[in-house]
Short mmCIF file of C-alpha atoms and ligand atoms in Angstrom, two decimals:
data_model
loop_
_atom_site.label_atom_id
_atom_site.label_comp_id
_atom_site.label_asym_id
_atom_site.label_seq_id
_atom_site.Cartn_x
_atom_site.Cartn_y
_atom_site.Cartn_z
CA MET A 958 19.19 54.11 -29.41
CA THR A 959 16.22 53.99 -27.04
CA GLN A 960 13.31 51.84 -28.15
CA TYR A 961 10.07 53.56 -27.16
CA LYS A 962 7.38 51.27 -28.55
CA TYR A 963 6.83 47.53 -28.72
CA ILE A 964 4.30 46.66 -31.38
CA LEU A 965 2.63 43.33 -32.13
CA GLU A 966 1.12 42.34 -35.45
CA GLU A 967 -2.62 41.77 -35.83
CA LYS A 968 -2.11 38.04 -36.10
CA GLU A 969 -0.60 38.07 -32.60
CA LEU A 970 -3.87 39.20 -31.00
CA PRO A 971 -4.64 36.64 -28.26
CA THR A 972 -6.92 33.75 -29.27
CA HIS A 973 -8.10 33.02 -25.70
CA TRP A 974 -8.99 35.01 -22.61
CA TYR A 975 -7.35 34.06 -19.29
CA ASN A 976 -9.68 33.16 -16.42
CA ILE A 977 -7.85 33.67 -13.11
CA ILE A 978 -10.55 31.84 -11.13
CA ALA A 979 -9.01 28.59 -12.42
CA ASP A 980 -5.75 29.38 -10.61
CA MET A 981 -7.08 30.84 -7.34
CA LYS A 982 -6.75 28.66 -4.23
CA THR A 983 -9.83 30.30 -2.74
CA PRO A 984 -12.03 31.67 -5.52
CA PRO A 985 -14.60 34.32 -4.58
CA PRO A 986 -17.81 32.83 -3.15
CA PRO A 987 -20.97 32.69 -5.32
CA TYR A 988 -23.24 35.72 -5.55
CA ARG A 989 -26.27 35.91 -3.27
CA HIS A 990 -29.81 36.60 -4.41
CA PRO A 991 -30.74 40.28 -3.85
CA VAL A 992 -33.94 39.41 -1.95
CA THR A 993 -33.50 35.95 -0.37
CA LEU A 994 -29.72 36.37 0.19
CA GLN A 995 -29.37 32.66 -0.66
CA PRO A 996 -26.55 31.54 -3.01
CA MET A 997 -27.58 32.50 -6.53
CA LYS A 998 -28.00 29.94 -9.28
CA PRO A 999 -26.88 30.79 -12.82
CA GLU A 1000 -30.54 30.73 -13.97
CA ASP A 1001 -31.34 33.57 -11.54
CA LEU A 1002 -29.26 35.81 -13.80
CA VAL A 1003 -31.12 34.91 -17.01
CA PRO A 1004 -33.45 37.94 -17.02
CA VAL A 1005 -30.42 40.22 -16.59
CA PHE A 1006 -27.48 38.98 -18.71
CA PRO A 1007 -27.03 37.14 -22.04
CA GLN A 1008 -26.62 33.37 -21.55
CA ALA A 1009 -23.06 33.12 -22.86
CA LEU A 1010 -21.93 35.72 -20.33
CA ILE A 1011 -23.67 33.93 -17.43
CA GLU A 1012 -21.71 30.81 -18.39
CA GLN A 1013 -18.45 32.75 -18.48
CA GLU A 1014 -19.25 34.29 -15.10
CA ALA A 1015 -19.36 30.88 -13.43
CA SER A 1016 -16.63 29.26 -15.53
CA ARG A 1017 -13.65 27.49 -13.97
CA GLU A 1018 -11.94 26.99 -17.35
CA ARG A 1019 -8.48 28.56 -17.45
CA TRP A 1020 -8.60 29.58 -21.13
CA ILE A 1021 -11.76 30.67 -22.94
CA GLU A 1022 -11.70 31.04 -26.70
CA ILE A 1023 -12.30 34.51 -28.15
CA PRO A 1024 -14.82 34.26 -31.03
CA ASP A 1025 -13.36 35.22 -34.43
CA GLU A 1026 -16.00 37.95 -34.91
CA VAL A 1027 -14.87 39.57 -31.63
CA ARG A 1028 -11.19 39.36 -32.59
CA ASP A 1029 -12.07 40.86 -35.96
CA VAL A 1030 -13.51 44.00 -34.31
CA LEU A 1031 -10.75 44.22 -31.68
CA LYS A 1032 -8.27 44.36 -34.57
CA MET A 1033 -9.59 47.84 -35.40
CA TRP A 1034 -7.13 49.06 -32.73
CA ARG A 1035 -5.49 45.98 -31.16
CA PRO A 1036 -2.90 44.83 -30.33
CA SER A 1037 -2.33 48.10 -28.49
CA PRO A 1038 1.20 49.47 -28.15
CA LEU A 1039 3.45 48.96 -25.14
CA TYR A 1040 5.61 52.01 -24.40
CA ARG A 1041 8.84 52.44 -22.52
CA ALA A 1042 8.44 55.72 -20.59
CA ALA A 1043 12.09 56.57 -21.21
CA ARG A 1044 11.52 60.32 -21.28
CA TRP A 1045 9.55 60.27 -18.04
CA GLU A 1046 12.23 58.11 -16.36
CA LYS A 1047 14.76 60.75 -17.35
CA ALA A 1048 12.59 63.62 -16.12
CA LEU A 1049 12.14 61.84 -12.77
CA ASP A 1050 15.83 60.94 -12.68
CA THR A 1051 14.92 57.45 -11.48
CA PRO A 1052 16.80 54.20 -12.03
CA ALA A 1053 13.40 52.44 -12.37
CA LYS A 1054 12.43 51.11 -15.79
CA ILE A 1055 8.87 52.18 -16.52
CA TYR A 1056 6.64 50.57 -19.15
CA TYR A 1057 3.00 51.23 -19.95
CA LYS A 1058 0.34 49.58 -22.02
CA TRP A 1059 -1.54 52.30 -23.90
CA GLU A 1060 -5.28 51.60 -24.14
CA GLY A 1061 -6.16 55.13 -25.27
CA VAL A 1062 -5.87 54.02 -28.92
CA SER A 1063 -9.37 52.49 -29.08
CA PRO A 1064 -11.98 54.63 -30.88
CA PRO A 1065 -13.79 55.54 -27.60
CA GLY A 1066 -10.36 56.15 -26.01
CA SER A 1067 -10.12 53.57 -23.22
CA HIS A 1068 -9.82 49.86 -22.44
CA LYS A 1069 -13.61 49.54 -22.08
CA PRO A 1070 -14.45 48.44 -25.65
CA ASN A 1071 -12.45 45.22 -25.02
CA THR A 1072 -15.47 43.88 -23.13
CA ALA A 1073 -18.16 46.01 -24.83
CA VAL A 1074 -17.40 44.36 -28.18
CA ALA A 1075 -17.55 40.85 -26.69
CA GLN A 1076 -20.83 41.60 -24.90
CA ALA A 1077 -22.43 43.10 -27.99
CA TYR A 1078 -21.38 40.06 -30.01
CA TYR A 1079 -23.04 37.62 -27.57
CA ALA A 1080 -26.18 39.78 -27.38
CA LYS A 1081 -26.44 39.71 -31.18
CA GLN A 1082 -25.93 35.92 -31.21
CA GLU A 1083 -28.81 35.63 -28.77
CA GLY A 1084 -31.12 37.71 -30.98
CA LEU A 1085 -31.46 40.62 -28.55
CA GLU A 1086 -32.59 44.08 -29.61
CA GLY A 1087 -30.30 46.04 -27.35
CA PHE A 1088 -28.61 46.72 -24.03
CA ALA A 1089 -29.41 49.03 -21.13
CA THR A 1090 -26.49 50.21 -19.06
CA GLU A 1091 -25.18 52.84 -16.66
CA THR A 1092 -22.18 55.08 -17.12
CA GLY A 1093 -20.21 57.27 -14.74
CA ALA A 1094 -17.75 59.50 -16.54
CA GLY A 1095 -19.27 58.34 -19.84
CA GLN A 1096 -16.43 56.09 -20.89
CA TRP A 1097 -18.34 52.85 -20.43
CA GLY A 1098 -21.44 54.30 -22.11
CA SER A 1099 -19.42 55.44 -25.11
CA ALA A 1100 -17.66 52.07 -25.36
CA LEU A 1101 -20.98 50.22 -25.35
CA CYS A 1102 -22.64 52.58 -27.85
CA PHE A 1103 -19.62 52.18 -30.15
CA ALA A 1104 -19.80 48.37 -29.86
CA THR A 1105 -23.58 47.93 -30.10
CA GLN A 1106 -23.88 50.01 -33.26
CA LEU A 1107 -21.20 47.87 -34.93
CA PHE A 1108 -23.49 44.87 -34.32
CA GLY A 1109 -26.76 46.68 -35.19
CA LEU A 1110 -28.07 46.80 -31.60
CA LYS A 1111 -29.68 49.61 -29.56
CA CYS A 1112 -28.12 51.11 -26.44
CA LYS A 1113 -29.99 52.85 -23.59
CA VAL A 1114 -27.59 54.66 -21.24
CA PHE A 1115 -28.31 55.98 -17.73
CA MET A 1116 -25.55 58.51 -17.10
CA VAL A 1117 -24.72 59.67 -13.55
CA ALA A 1118 -26.24 63.17 -13.37
CA ILE A 1119 -23.11 65.02 -12.30
CA SER A 1120 -21.12 63.61 -15.22
CA TYR A 1121 -24.01 64.20 -17.64
CA HIS A 1122 -23.75 67.89 -16.79
CA GLN A 1123 -19.94 68.08 -16.34
CA LYS A 1124 -19.08 66.05 -19.43
CA PRO A 1125 -21.40 66.90 -22.33
CA TYR A 1126 -18.84 65.73 -24.90
CA ARG A 1127 -19.12 62.14 -23.76
CA ARG A 1128 -22.90 62.31 -24.19
CA ILE A 1129 -22.44 63.71 -27.68
CA ALA A 1130 -20.02 60.88 -28.54
CA MET A 1131 -22.58 58.32 -27.31
CA GLU A 1132 -25.31 59.93 -29.41
CA THR A 1133 -22.98 59.97 -32.42
CA TRP A 1134 -22.66 56.19 -32.01
CA GLY A 1135 -26.45 55.87 -31.93
CA GLY A 1136 -27.02 55.73 -28.16
CA ASP A 1137 -30.03 57.04 -26.20
CA VAL A 1138 -28.67 58.83 -23.10
CA VAL A 1139 -30.57 60.12 -20.02
CA PRO A 1140 -29.23 61.64 -16.78
CA SER A 1141 -29.58 59.40 -13.71
CA PRO A 1142 -31.57 59.44 -11.51
CA SER A 1143 -34.24 59.79 -14.21
CA SER A 1144 -38.02 59.74 -14.14
CA GLU A 1145 -38.03 56.78 -16.56
CA THR A 1146 -37.69 54.13 -13.85
CA LYS A 1147 -39.22 53.53 -10.44
CA ALA A 1148 -35.73 53.39 -8.89
CA GLY A 1149 -34.95 56.82 -10.31
CA ARG A 1150 -38.29 58.37 -9.32
CA ASP A 1151 -37.91 57.11 -5.74
CA ILE A 1152 -34.51 58.76 -5.39
CA LEU A 1153 -35.67 62.03 -6.98
CA ALA A 1154 -38.61 62.19 -4.57
CA VAL A 1155 -36.19 62.18 -1.62
CA ASP A 1156 -33.45 64.34 -3.13
CA PRO A 1157 -34.32 66.18 -6.37
CA GLU A 1158 -30.87 67.84 -6.45
CA THR A 1159 -28.83 64.63 -6.09
CA SER A 1160 -25.62 64.37 -8.12
CA GLY A 1161 -26.41 60.70 -8.70
CA SER A 1162 -24.16 57.69 -8.26
CA LEU A 1163 -23.17 54.60 -10.16
CA GLY A 1164 -25.19 52.47 -7.75
CA ILE A 1165 -28.37 54.40 -8.61
CA ALA A 1166 -27.68 54.32 -12.35
CA ILE A 1167 -27.11 50.54 -12.20
CA SER A 1168 -30.50 50.10 -10.51
CA GLU A 1169 -32.17 52.10 -13.26
CA ALA A 1170 -30.44 50.19 -16.07
CA ILE A 1171 -31.32 46.79 -14.56
CA GLU A 1172 -34.94 47.87 -14.11
CA TYR A 1173 -35.09 49.14 -17.69
CA ALA A 1174 -33.60 45.90 -19.05
CA VAL A 1175 -35.95 43.55 -17.19
CA THR A 1176 -39.04 45.62 -18.07
CA HIS A 1177 -38.26 46.03 -21.81
CA ASP A 1178 -38.58 43.07 -24.19
CA GLY A 1179 -35.44 42.26 -26.16
CA PHE A 1180 -33.23 44.24 -23.77
CA LYS A 1181 -30.68 42.91 -21.34
CA TYR A 1182 -28.35 44.62 -18.99
CA SER A 1183 -24.70 45.26 -19.69
CA LEU A 1184 -22.05 45.92 -17.08
CA GLY A 1185 -18.68 47.50 -17.80
CA SER A 1186 -16.68 46.35 -14.78
CA VAL A 1187 -16.64 44.39 -11.50
CA VAL A 1188 -17.99 40.97 -12.63
CA ASN A 1189 -15.79 38.03 -13.65
CA PHE A 1190 -16.67 38.02 -17.34
CA VAL A 1191 -15.68 41.67 -17.77
CA LEU A 1192 -12.31 41.12 -16.10
CA LEU A 1193 -11.93 38.02 -18.29
CA HIS A 1194 -12.45 40.04 -21.51
CA GLN A 1195 -9.91 42.61 -20.38
CA THR A 1196 -7.11 40.03 -20.10
CA VAL A 1197 -6.23 40.65 -23.76
CA ILE A 1198 -4.31 43.64 -22.33
CA GLY A 1199 -2.03 41.58 -20.10
CA LEU A 1200 -1.67 38.73 -22.59
CA GLU A 1201 -0.41 41.15 -25.22
CA ALA A 1202 1.79 42.90 -22.67
CA ARG A 1203 3.48 39.61 -21.75
CA LYS A 1204 4.65 39.19 -25.35
CA GLN A 1205 5.69 42.83 -25.55
CA MET A 1206 7.68 42.70 -22.30
CA GLU A 1207 9.43 39.66 -23.73
CA MET A 1208 10.33 41.70 -26.82
CA ALA A 1209 11.72 44.33 -24.45
CA GLY A 1210 13.71 41.68 -22.59
CA ASP A 1211 12.20 42.59 -19.22
CA TYR A 1212 9.75 41.13 -16.72
CA PRO A 1213 7.85 43.42 -14.31
CA ASP A 1214 8.70 43.59 -10.60
CA ILE A 1215 5.68 45.81 -9.96
CA LEU A 1216 2.36 45.93 -11.83
CA ILE A 1217 0.05 48.91 -11.35
CA GLY A 1218 -3.46 49.83 -12.45
CA CYS A 1219 -6.17 52.22 -11.32
CA ALA A 1220 -9.31 50.55 -10.03
CA GLY A 1221 -12.94 51.67 -10.11
CA GLY A 1222 -14.51 48.24 -10.41
CA GLY A 1223 -11.12 46.77 -11.20
CA SER A 1224 -11.37 45.72 -14.84
CA ASN A 1225 -8.50 47.53 -16.55
CA ALA A 1226 -6.08 46.80 -13.71
CA ALA A 1227 -7.05 43.13 -13.59
CA GLY A 1228 -6.88 42.99 -17.39
CA LEU A 1229 -3.22 43.94 -17.28
CA ILE A 1230 -2.29 42.26 -14.00
CA TYR A 1231 -4.03 38.85 -14.03
CA PRO A 1232 -2.08 37.25 -16.90
CA PHE A 1233 1.15 38.10 -15.02
CA LEU A 1234 -0.26 37.31 -11.57
CA ARG A 1235 -0.76 33.74 -12.73
CA ASP A 1236 3.05 33.37 -12.42
CA LYS A 1237 2.76 34.31 -8.74
CA LEU A 1238 -0.23 32.04 -8.10
CA ILE A 1239 1.56 29.01 -9.56
CA GLY A 1240 4.70 29.82 -7.56
CA GLU A 1241 7.00 30.95 -10.37
CA LYS A 1242 7.22 34.63 -9.39
CA PRO A 1243 6.61 34.72 -5.63
CA ASN A 1244 7.87 38.32 -5.28
CA LEU A 1245 5.76 39.88 -8.03
CA ARG A 1246 3.93 42.91 -6.65
CA ALA A 1247 0.56 44.12 -7.96
CA ILE A 1248 -0.96 47.43 -6.83
CA PHE A 1249 -4.60 48.43 -7.38
CA VAL A 1250 -5.03 52.20 -7.00
CA GLU A 1251 -8.35 53.74 -5.99
CA SER A 1252 -9.69 57.24 -5.28
CA ALA A 1253 -9.49 58.50 -1.69
CA ALA A 1254 -13.04 59.80 -2.25
CA CYS A 1255 -14.34 56.24 -2.65
CA PRO A 1256 -11.84 54.04 -0.78
CA SER A 1257 -13.51 50.62 -0.87
CA MET A 1258 -10.29 48.58 -0.68
CA THR A 1259 -8.35 50.77 1.76
CA ARG A 1260 -11.14 51.96 4.10
CA GLY A 1261 -14.12 49.72 3.38
CA ILE A 1262 -14.81 46.28 4.79
CA TYR A 1263 -14.76 42.82 3.17
CA ALA A 1264 -18.39 41.77 3.34
CA TYR A 1265 -21.44 40.89 1.28
CA ASP A 1266 -23.11 43.92 -0.26
CA TRP A 1267 -25.53 44.72 -3.00
CA GLY A 1268 -23.96 45.77 -6.27
CA ASP A 1269 -26.44 48.63 -6.67
CA THR A 1270 -28.26 51.19 -4.56
CA ALA A 1271 -31.81 49.89 -5.08
CA LYS A 1272 -30.70 46.37 -4.06
CA THR A 1273 -31.98 44.76 -7.27
CA GLY A 1274 -28.67 43.33 -8.51
CA PRO A 1275 -26.66 40.40 -7.15
CA VAL A 1276 -25.08 40.57 -3.70
CA ALA A 1277 -21.33 39.98 -3.84
CA LYS A 1278 -18.62 39.50 -1.23
CA MET A 1279 -16.27 42.38 -1.81
CA HIS A 1280 -14.55 45.36 -0.24
CA THR A 1281 -17.26 47.97 0.01
CA VAL A 1282 -17.98 51.39 1.48
CA GLY A 1283 -21.70 50.51 1.36
CA HIS A 1284 -24.18 50.45 -1.52
CA GLY A 1285 -25.79 53.66 -0.22
CA PHE A 1286 -22.51 55.62 -0.13
CA ILE A 1287 -22.50 58.59 -2.50
CA PRO A 1288 -18.88 59.68 -3.02
CA ALA A 1289 -17.74 63.27 -3.40
CA PRO A 1290 -17.94 64.48 -7.02
CA VAL A 1291 -14.27 63.87 -7.93
CA HIS A 1292 -13.37 64.12 -11.61
CA ALA A 1293 -12.39 60.47 -11.81
CA GLY A 1294 -16.03 59.45 -12.31
CA GLY A 1295 -14.93 55.92 -13.17
CA LEU A 1296 -13.51 55.47 -9.66
CA ARG A 1297 -16.73 56.31 -7.82
CA TYR A 1298 -18.14 52.78 -7.46
CA HIS A 1299 -18.85 51.65 -3.88
CA GLY A 1300 -17.51 48.11 -4.29
CA MET A 1301 -14.77 46.27 -6.16
CA ALA A 1302 -14.44 43.15 -8.32
CA PRO A 1303 -14.89 40.09 -6.03
CA SER A 1304 -11.83 38.30 -7.44
CA ILE A 1305 -9.56 41.28 -6.69
CA CYS A 1306 -11.00 41.52 -3.17
CA ARG A 1307 -10.31 37.84 -2.55
CA LEU A 1308 -6.69 38.28 -3.72
CA LEU A 1309 -6.36 41.38 -1.54
CA GLU A 1310 -7.77 39.54 1.47
CA ASP A 1311 -5.26 36.73 0.85
CA GLY A 1312 -2.36 39.19 0.74
CA ILE A 1313 -1.51 38.41 -2.90
CA VAL A 1314 -2.12 41.94 -4.20
CA GLU A 1315 -1.96 45.45 -2.66
CA ALA A 1316 -4.29 48.45 -2.64
CA ARG A 1317 -3.65 52.17 -2.27
CA ALA A 1318 -5.72 55.39 -2.44
CA TYR A 1319 -4.89 58.96 -3.55
CA HIS A 1320 -6.48 62.40 -3.50
CA GLN A 1321 -7.12 64.36 -6.72
CA ASN A 1322 -4.37 66.98 -6.51
CA GLN A 1323 -1.51 64.54 -5.95
CA VAL A 1324 -2.93 62.50 -8.82
CA PHE A 1325 -2.95 65.47 -11.19
CA ASP A 1326 0.58 66.46 -10.09
CA ALA A 1327 1.74 63.11 -11.45
CA ALA A 1328 -0.43 63.28 -14.58
CA LEU A 1329 1.10 66.65 -15.43
CA SER A 1330 4.62 65.36 -14.98
CA PHE A 1331 3.74 62.39 -17.20
CA ALA A 1332 2.08 64.56 -19.90
CA GLN A 1333 5.08 66.88 -20.06
CA ALA A 1334 7.49 63.99 -20.59
CA GLU A 1335 5.46 61.42 -22.53
CA GLY A 1336 2.97 63.73 -24.23
CA PHE A 1337 -0.19 61.76 -23.43
CA ILE A 1338 -2.88 63.60 -21.46
CA VAL A 1339 -4.50 60.76 -19.55
CA ALA A 1340 -7.95 60.31 -18.03
CA PRO A 1341 -8.27 61.34 -14.35
CA GLU A 1342 -8.81 57.65 -13.51
CA THR A 1343 -5.59 56.64 -15.23
CA ALA A 1344 -3.77 59.43 -13.40
CA HIS A 1345 -4.30 57.50 -10.15
CA ALA A 1346 -2.15 54.68 -11.52
CA ILE A 1347 0.41 57.22 -12.67
CA ARG A 1348 0.67 58.65 -9.16
CA ALA A 1349 1.44 55.20 -7.77
CA VAL A 1350 4.06 54.67 -10.50
CA TYR A 1351 5.56 58.03 -9.59
CA ASP A 1352 5.83 57.04 -5.92
CA GLU A 1353 7.39 53.66 -6.78
CA ALA A 1354 9.84 55.32 -9.17
CA MET A 1355 10.81 57.78 -6.43
CA ALA A 1356 11.28 54.89 -3.98
CA CYS A 1357 13.71 53.39 -6.51
CA LYS A 1358 15.56 56.70 -6.69
CA GLU A 1359 15.84 56.64 -2.91
CA SER A 1360 17.09 53.04 -2.74
CA GLY A 1361 19.06 53.07 -5.98
CA GLU A 1362 17.21 49.98 -7.21
CA SER A 1363 16.35 49.60 -10.88
CA LYS A 1364 12.96 47.94 -10.63
CA VAL A 1365 10.81 47.22 -13.67
CA ILE A 1366 7.41 48.87 -13.33
CA LEU A 1367 4.57 48.14 -15.76
CA PHE A 1368 1.29 50.00 -15.56
CA ASN A 1369 -1.92 50.13 -17.53
CA CYS A 1370 -2.51 53.50 -19.14
CA SER A 1371 -6.25 52.92 -19.32
CA GLY A 1372 -7.43 55.91 -21.38
CA HIS A 1373 -6.92 59.41 -22.71
CA GLY A 1374 -8.26 62.52 -21.01
CA HIS A 1375 -9.33 64.53 -24.04
CA PHE A 1376 -12.88 64.81 -22.71
CA ASP A 1377 -11.61 65.61 -19.21
CA LEU A 1378 -9.76 68.83 -19.89
CA ALA A 1379 -12.09 70.74 -17.56
CA ALA A 1380 -10.54 68.73 -14.72
CA TYR A 1381 -7.04 69.73 -15.86
CA ASP A 1382 -8.26 73.32 -16.10
CA ALA A 1383 -9.52 73.23 -12.49
CA TYR A 1384 -6.16 71.80 -11.44
CA HIS A 1385 -4.21 74.54 -13.25
CA ARG A 1386 -6.36 77.16 -11.52
CA TRP A 1387 -5.86 75.62 -8.05
CA GLU A 1388 -9.60 74.96 -7.96
CA LEU A 1389 -9.48 71.22 -7.56
CA PRO A 1390 -10.79 70.25 -4.11
CA ASP A 1391 -9.30 67.36 -2.11
CA TYR A 1392 -12.33 66.01 -0.32
CA GLU A 1393 -11.88 65.08 3.32
CA PHE A 1394 -12.32 61.42 4.00
CA GLU A 1395 -15.90 60.96 5.16
CA GLU A 1396 -15.59 58.28 7.85
CA GLU A 1397 -19.02 59.09 9.26
CA LYS A 1398 -20.75 58.76 5.88
CA ILE A 1399 -19.04 55.43 5.26
CA GLN A 1400 -19.96 54.10 8.72
CA LYS A 1401 -23.56 55.07 8.04
CA ALA A 1402 -23.52 53.33 4.67
CA LEU A 1403 -21.86 50.23 6.16
CA ALA A 1404 -24.64 49.93 8.73
CA GLU A 1405 -26.99 49.17 5.81
CA LEU A 1406 -25.17 46.03 4.64
CA PRO A 1407 -27.19 42.82 4.23
CA GLN A 1408 -26.97 40.22 7.02
CA VAL A 1409 -25.70 37.17 5.16
CA ALA A 1410 -25.27 33.88 7.02
CA GLU A 1411 -22.08 32.12 5.84
C1 LIG B 2839 -13.84 53.24 -16.46
C2 LIG B 2839 -12.44 53.57 -16.42
C3 LIG B 2839 -11.63 53.17 -15.35
C4 LIG B 2839 -12.16 52.45 -14.13
O1 LIG B 2839 -12.81 51.23 -14.37
P1 LIG B 2839 -12.13 49.84 -14.11
O2 LIG B 2839 -13.19 48.84 -14.35
O3 LIG B 2839 -11.63 49.82 -12.72
O4 LIG B 2839 -11.04 49.70 -15.10
C5 LIG B 2839 -10.30 53.48 -15.40
N1 LIG B 2839 -9.76 54.17 -16.42
C6 LIG B 2839 -10.50 54.56 -17.47
C7 LIG B 2839 -9.85 55.32 -18.57
C8 LIG B 2839 -11.85 54.28 -17.50
O5 LIG B 2839 -12.58 54.65 -18.54
#
């Protein structure tokens, strides 16, 4: 009999997060100040983030305890199930063994509440009134609204204009969880007004929305800024995924040869991958492969450069060394809104630069081909972001078929696509464009990078 699911009990929820910085030979360099470009001190971040999170951002501790109140909320849906994709393996006729961690079981439907809950908890501890944030596809915004209302906090969300109009259901979900949502660029901030003055019809970008949220947070008493990806503490909070998966893979009697996750800012992929990657960093699993999959419309890891860049368009946030296509780059309006960020998590970029992990990019149609094949075998209709990971799994499974090898592939199934059915509809109707790679636009954006002396 095939076993499809590996389930942990609530008491097996991890007690500590795993901080990969402790095990990296060359950790990512410190952030630079957005104006002076000098190395940033933790206190420079005080107006922006809650104190506990600033400490986690700079921490070199390997294990960081998860507060009981955070674990208590995570237990609403965690531990999440690990699936064996036995039916998909059969449909693909591959000797590969495919497993996936299913994060679509959280109330907002993705991995994002794993960090939203922790951030809301620390904000409450600090006596804050609320958070301001940005959201692309709306998944981060809905995760944060869900989490803040559980702790009695307010949530102001700047939603990338194109998604605000394409994805009204996400906005409605955010409002149902008590959030206050505006399309970005908006007229509520100087950053937004400046952009609108130049281009009133702009589809917006995550970089612009981040600028607006930071401005809102630092100009409103009791508010701080919340970020759903990219920075160390977010990746840290997501490691519950990989820590659970380690136990579940043990139950299954397998260990992954290849780990795969889609990457916008890198948090869900790192959340699954880092707790396993530790085995590679300490020399126990030298051949372990890890693949971060991005959108060909915003190819920071595969076509960008490894350099210092601002995290946001208005250059108000920290400057980080990362793979970037430039803070001014506005990607084509692909449906995977969560993969439209110009940069990538600095720790992933460092690992990529050191040849420890791999990166890959796909266009929308090949991604939806794979998502359809997955949905018809496994049933789950995944988010367009998640579908990028599924395409990479598909290619690896096909490579196994070719070579006859029975590799163990584990990927993070980061969220469901129930609010993204319009994208599936466009795909079914052959109306999904594959945007040409815009080398010229990227070169133009890269010319605007800060000149940082190292
Ligand atoms: C936001 C999102 C992503 C991309 O963000 P990461 O920080 O790279 O994980 C991927 N999948 C889903 C379902 C998302 O909501």
